[in-house]
Amino acid sequence: MLSSFKNTSVTDVIDGIIDNIPLPDWAVYALAAAGAVLLLLAVCCVCACCCRGRRKKRRQKPTLKLQPQSQHISSEPVQAGAGGRSSGAPEQARGKLLYSLEFDAALSKLKVGVKEARNLKAMDLGGTSDPYVKVYLLPDKTVTCETKVMKSTLNATFNETFSFQISKATLVESTAVLQVFDFDRFSKNDIIGELRLKLGQVDWTHIIEEWRDLQEPADMEEENLGEICFSLRYVPTSSKLTVVILEARNLKSTDLDGRSDPYVKVQLALDKRKWKKKKTSVKKKTLNPYYNEAFSFKVTMAQIQRVTLVISVWDHDPMTPNDPVGKIFLGCDAAGNQLRHWGDMLAYPRRPAAQWHLLLSEQQVNATLGLKKKIPFVNNLPALLAQQE
């Protein structure tokens, strides 16, 4: 019997089992295939569960290790001047500014130098800024100076020095303000940071030159007078200067009801003397007027380098004198954004150059500009100009 079992092959045994099953051969093979598939799926599920358990354990291990460290960080005291927040890094997000101070007591002159800026905060979407620095003294903010704009950089070199006429007695009670802005032609310039230097605490026995971290802007600025947008276009061949007053926004209210009736005066001065002027229509009960009014002036190439454009916003009142809202001037003697706008007009003749400008106080502009009385004998102006040349 054993010898007969040895002579029987495995195939014969399988065939014998299949013959004893009361089903067709194709059904038996189909059931066998289905069973094999189910067995394979079961094996795969077991393997997947095992792998998932191992991954879960691997993920949990770092979390358990980091918990004590994160608790330690959150329990650290907040440093003074951090604004109630713990960033875990030094407060250098706004960048640094290298400046200099020098006072000449004999001439009553203060020199403020703007040297360099490093690691400035990026204000543009491209990860850069267009920085420039504004310098003025408080509380007598009659003179405001600005550096040139450095395009697309977070590390700017200015090397510009500004002079302020000030006595020793006034100096010790004044504060020098250096503000770094990001220039934007078609919207408000964003401030990156500032320095406020109390001049009464400075040792004037030697020249001061040092780096300082830019701070968050203080809420000490003068009242906002609003902004105005206008375009300039100069055509040398026809000696035609065109000023288009486009719009203004966020103007200072001068009426009791919180609104104003603003209009804009456009004035030209030649060699610091009042020359020509025009004005827009009056817009009723608004602080955001839209004008889109154009004014043209005859200005020769010989005059364009000596002319000053004065833009002023006024509140119209039929019963009392009109109230000044704000003022600004452009020309080759201007500075900062005003000089840049004027330079763009001259650099690209026949092409309109539009830009927004912050309005300044009438007192500040008048003190800087120093206009004289109107030019006498306007009809004899060519002969007068020929004599001056």
PDB file of C-alpha atoms in Angstrom, residues 1-8:
ATOM      1  CA  MET A   1       0.000   0.000   0.000  1.00  0.00           C
ATOM      2  CA  LEU A   2       2.868   2.353   0.848  1.00  0.00           C
ATOM      3  CA  SER A   3       4.557   1.614  -2.418  1.00  0.00           C
ATOM      4  CA  SER A   4       1.386   2.440  -4.310  1.00  0.00           C
ATOM      5  CA  PHE A   5       1.139   5.779  -2.428  1.00  0.00           C
ATOM      6  CA  LYS A   6       4.699   6.623  -3.356  1.00  0.00           C
ATOM      7  CA  ASN A   7       3.962   5.940  -7.005  1.00  0.00           C
ATOM      8  CA  THR A   8       0.968   8.317  -6.916  1.00  0.00           C
TER       9      THR A   8
END
